[in-house]
Short mmCIF file of C-alpha atoms in Angstrom, two decimals:
data_model
loop_
_atom_site.label_atom_id
_atom_site.label_comp_id
_atom_site.label_asym_id
_atom_site.label_seq_id
_atom_site.Cartn_x
_atom_site.Cartn_y
_atom_site.Cartn_z
CA SER A 1 133.00 104.34 81.33
CA PRO A 2 132.27 108.03 79.25
CA ALA A 3 128.64 107.78 80.80
CA VAL A 4 130.41 107.30 84.25
CA GLU A 5 132.62 109.74 84.24
CA ASP A 6 130.86 112.07 82.60
CA LEU A 7 127.99 112.88 85.46
CA LEU A 8 127.32 115.48 86.72
CA ILE A 9 127.23 114.57 90.01
CA ASP A 10 128.86 116.58 93.37
CA GLY A 11 129.05 112.37 94.84
CA ALA A 12 127.24 108.83 95.19
CA LEU A 13 125.59 105.84 97.20
CA LEU A 14 127.08 102.96 95.87
CA ILE A 15 125.74 99.48 96.10
CA GLU A 16 127.69 96.27 96.98
CA PRO A 17 130.28 97.06 94.92
CA ALA A 18 132.57 93.83 94.57
CA ARG A 19 136.21 94.22 94.72
CA ASP A 20 137.91 95.61 91.79
CA ASP A 21 134.73 97.88 90.94
CA PRO A 22 135.08 99.08 87.93
CA PHE A 23 132.25 102.63 88.94
CA ALA A 24 134.17 102.86 92.55
CA ARG A 25 137.28 103.27 90.47
CA LEU A 26 136.00 105.92 88.75
CA LEU A 27 134.06 107.41 90.84
CA ASP A 28 137.09 107.75 93.68
CA ALA A 29 139.10 108.32 90.72
CA ARG A 30 136.94 112.00 90.05
CA GLY A 31 137.46 112.56 93.55
CA LEU A 32 134.05 112.67 93.89
CA PRO A 33 132.74 111.69 97.92
CA VAL A 34 131.30 108.37 97.72
CA VAL A 35 128.94 105.64 100.29
CA ARG A 36 129.24 102.10 99.65
CA ILE A 37 125.59 100.55 100.94
CA GLY A 38 127.83 97.32 101.65
CA ARG A 39 132.10 97.49 102.46
CA GLN A 40 134.36 97.14 99.44
CA PRO A 41 136.18 94.55 99.43
CA GLY A 42 139.99 95.68 99.52
CA ARG A 43 138.79 99.52 99.78
CA GLU A 44 138.06 98.57 103.90
CA ASP A 45 139.31 102.65 104.58
CA ALA A 46 136.01 103.78 102.39
CA PRO A 47 132.89 104.81 104.22
CA CYS A 48 130.75 103.21 104.16
CA VAL A 49 127.24 101.61 105.02
CA ASP A 50 128.20 97.43 106.64
CA LEU A 51 125.72 95.45 106.03
CA ARG A 52 127.01 93.42 108.50
CA SER A 53 126.69 90.60 106.19
CA GLY A 54 128.85 87.33 108.13
CA GLU A 55 126.43 87.98 110.84
CA THR A 56 123.97 87.57 108.46
CA ALA A 57 125.10 84.62 107.13
CA ALA A 58 124.95 83.62 110.94
CA LEU A 59 121.50 84.39 111.83
CA LEU A 60 120.25 82.21 108.72
CA LEU A 61 122.96 79.32 109.12
CA HIS A 62 122.13 79.03 112.96
CA HIS A 63 117.91 79.28 112.00
CA LEU A 64 118.51 76.05 109.71
CA GLU A 65 119.98 74.21 111.85
CA GLU A 66 117.45 74.57 114.40
CA THR A 67 114.77 73.73 112.14
CA GLY A 68 116.24 70.20 111.79
CA ALA A 69 119.38 70.31 109.23
CA ARG A 70 122.12 69.09 109.42
CA ARG A 71 123.88 68.84 105.77
CA ILE A 72 123.46 72.03 104.28
CA ALA A 73 124.97 73.39 101.75
CA LEU A 74 126.28 76.52 100.13
CA ILE A 75 125.24 78.75 96.69
CA THR A 76 126.76 82.49 96.76
CA ALA A 77 127.49 84.23 93.03
CA THR A 78 130.96 84.93 91.91
CA ALA A 79 131.30 88.31 92.38
CA ARG A 80 133.31 89.27 94.69
CA ARG A 81 131.16 91.58 97.22
CA ALA A 82 131.43 92.03 100.49
CA SER A 83 127.76 89.78 101.51
CA HIS A 84 129.34 86.81 99.24
CA GLU A 85 132.78 86.84 101.06
CA GLU A 86 131.80 86.93 104.45
CA THR A 87 128.85 84.70 104.33
CA GLU A 88 131.56 82.13 102.81
CA ALA A 89 133.78 82.85 105.73
CA GLU A 90 130.82 82.24 108.27
CA TYR A 91 129.43 78.88 106.17
CA ALA A 92 133.45 77.55 106.89
CA ARG A 93 133.38 78.49 110.68
CA PHE A 94 129.91 76.92 110.66
CA ALA A 95 130.89 73.44 108.75
CA GLN A 96 133.88 73.23 110.29
CA SER A 97 132.84 73.76 114.42
CA ARG A 98 130.31 70.65 113.61
CA ALA A 99 132.31 68.71 110.97
CA MET A 100 130.01 69.20 108.70
CA PRO A 101 131.65 68.91 104.83
CA PRO A 102 131.32 71.50 103.15
CA LEU A 103 129.94 71.64 100.23
CA HIS A 104 129.80 75.49 98.34
CA LEU A 105 128.71 76.27 94.74
CA ARG A 106 129.54 79.78 93.47
CA LEU A 107 127.31 80.79 90.39
CA ASP A 108 127.06 83.83 88.58
CA GLU A 109 124.30 85.86 89.18
CA SER A 110 123.41 86.46 85.41
CA GLY A 111 122.32 83.22 85.19
CA GLY A 112 119.71 83.41 87.04
CA GLU A 113 116.69 81.01 88.20
CA ALA A 114 117.82 78.76 85.82
CA LEU A 115 121.09 78.29 86.67
CA GLY A 116 120.48 78.48 89.95
CA HIS A 117 117.49 75.64 89.13
CA ALA A 118 120.56 73.09 87.26
CA GLU A 119 123.11 73.24 89.71
CA THR A 120 120.64 72.70 92.05
CA LEU A 121 119.93 69.72 90.64
CA ARG A 122 123.19 68.83 89.89
CA LEU A 123 124.33 68.84 94.18
CA LEU A 124 121.15 67.25 94.92
CA GLU A 125 121.73 64.25 92.69
CA ALA A 126 125.36 64.11 93.87
CA HIS A 127 124.19 65.08 97.29
CA PRO A 128 120.97 63.67 98.00
CA GLU A 129 121.77 63.12 101.74
CA VAL A 130 121.79 67.38 101.53
CA ASP A 131 119.48 68.90 104.12
CA ALA A 132 119.03 72.84 103.07
CA ILE A 133 120.28 74.99 101.03
CA LEU A 134 121.09 78.69 102.06
CA ALA A 135 121.22 80.25 98.30
CA MET A 136 122.52 83.78 99.37
CA VAL A 137 120.51 84.76 95.76
CA ASP A 138 116.73 85.49 95.78
CA VAL A 139 116.72 83.84 91.86
CA PHE A 140 119.02 80.95 92.91
CA ALA A 141 117.21 79.82 95.63
CA ALA A 142 113.80 80.27 93.98
CA GLY A 143 116.00 78.18 90.86
CA ALA A 144 116.75 75.55 93.97
CA CYS A 145 112.58 75.08 94.86
CA ARG A 146 111.66 74.21 91.63
CA ALA A 147 114.57 71.62 91.83
CA ALA A 148 113.90 70.26 95.05
CA ARG A 149 110.43 69.61 93.66
CA GLU A 150 110.96 68.08 90.35
CA LEU A 151 113.44 65.39 92.22
CA GLY A 152 110.33 65.38 94.81
CA ARG A 153 111.84 66.70 97.55
CA ALA A 154 109.36 68.54 99.74
CA ILE A 155 110.26 71.38 101.33
CA PRO A 156 110.46 71.50 103.84
CA GLY A 157 110.04 68.19 105.21
CA ASP A 158 113.25 66.66 102.91
CA LEU A 159 115.08 70.01 102.30
CA ARG A 160 115.32 73.56 103.66
CA ILE A 161 115.98 76.78 101.25
CA ALA A 162 116.30 80.12 102.30
CA THR A 163 118.33 82.74 101.08
CA ARG A 164 119.43 86.66 102.29
CA TYR A 165 117.06 89.57 100.98
CA ASP A 166 113.83 89.84 101.75
CA GLY A 167 112.91 91.24 98.81
CA PRO A 168 109.48 90.83 96.01
CA ARG A 169 110.92 87.31 94.90
CA SER A 170 110.98 85.27 98.34
CA LEU A 171 107.81 86.56 98.19
CA ALA A 172 107.04 85.24 95.24
CA ALA A 173 109.03 81.70 95.03
CA GLU A 174 107.30 78.72 95.54
CA PRO A 175 107.29 77.92 98.02
CA PRO A 176 107.29 81.46 100.11
CA LEU A 177 111.65 81.42 101.09
CA THR A 178 112.29 82.00 104.80
CA ALA A 179 114.90 85.29 104.18
CA VAL A 180 116.16 88.01 106.09
CA ASN A 181 114.76 92.06 106.45
CA LEU A 182 118.14 93.93 105.92
CA GLY A 183 116.48 96.97 107.14
CA LEU A 184 117.43 98.90 103.49
CA PRO A 185 114.81 101.44 104.48
CA GLU A 186 117.71 103.37 107.32
CA VAL A 187 120.53 101.93 105.73
CA ALA A 188 119.23 103.73 103.19
CA ARG A 189 119.16 106.95 105.34
CA GLU A 190 122.66 106.92 106.94
CA ALA A 191 123.11 106.06 103.51
CA VAL A 192 123.06 109.93 102.96
CA LYS A 193 123.36 111.34 106.34
CA MET A 194 127.33 110.27 105.81
CA LEU A 195 127.17 111.74 102.39
CA ILE A 196 126.11 115.06 102.69
CA PRO A 197 128.53 116.26 104.89
CA MET A 198 131.22 114.72 102.99
CA ILE A 199 129.40 116.29 99.68
CA GLU A 200 130.17 119.91 102.34
CA GLY A 201 133.95 119.66 102.59
CA ASP A 202 132.99 117.63 105.85
CA PRO A 203 135.17 114.57 107.27
CA ALA A 204 132.63 111.31 107.80
CA PRO A 205 132.52 108.65 109.78
CA ALA A 206 134.57 105.32 107.86
CA ARG A 207 132.25 103.06 108.87
CA VAL A 208 129.01 102.97 110.53
CA LEU A 209 126.45 99.97 111.11
CA ALA A 210 123.74 98.57 109.71
CA PRO A 211 120.41 97.87 112.08
CA ASP A 212 120.45 94.53 113.52
CA ALA A 213 119.05 92.09 110.15
CA ARG A 214 115.69 90.65 111.63
CA LEU A 215 114.24 87.29 110.47
CA THR A 216 111.27 86.87 108.32
CA VAL A 217 110.47 82.69 108.69
CA ARG A 218 108.24 81.13 105.92
CA ALA A 219 107.09 78.38 104.50
CA SER A 220 110.58 76.88 102.42
CA THR A 221 112.17 76.34 106.32
CA LEU A 222 109.41 75.64 108.52
CA ALA A 223 105.78 73.92 107.79
#
C-alpha cells in the first residue's frame, strides 16, 4: 500500500496482525520499530504484547461448562490471527478431553452480525443438542443471540452464548453478552513502553505478557 510506504513515522503499534499481514510486511520491510499488540502467527520473533488468547479461551470454555453446558460450539473468523488460532487449539483440547464432538465454524468477519445470524440458524437446526456457543467475534455472538430467539431457544436457559471482547457491542447485545475484560489500557501502555526504546535504538524484550483476563458474566450465560 503506497499510503503505508509513505507514512512519516518513527515506529508503529500493530493491533492483532494476521499471519502474512500485508501492513506488518511493509512496516518490517521499511525497518521501522514495530510492536504487535497480540502475537503475530509466524512471527514469534517479533516484539509483542502477548494477549494470551489460549488462556482467555480456556476461561470462557470453563465458564460455559460450569453453567451446565455440555455441547459447546465454537465460532471463530477466517482471518488467521493468534486469537483465533490459539482459541481453536484450546477448544480442540477441551473437546478431546471431554469426548465432546467438536463443532467449529470459521466465518468471514466482513459478514458481520447477519452472517453470524444465518450460520447460527443453520448450526442450531442441524445440531439442536448444542447448549452453548462461544463466538469469538462480538458481532457473530450478537447474530447468534438473534438466531436463538427466532428458534425459540431461551438464553441462557436453553442456550448460553459468550464472546471474547468486553466492548460496547457485548453490552448492547440482547441479552448482554458474557465476555472478557482484556485489560486493554494496560496492554496499550506496555506496548508503548516497548516501542519508545526501540525508536531510540535500544533493544526491546521480544515478548511482554498482557495482564490476567477477567471474566465479565452477563445474562447470556447466567440468569
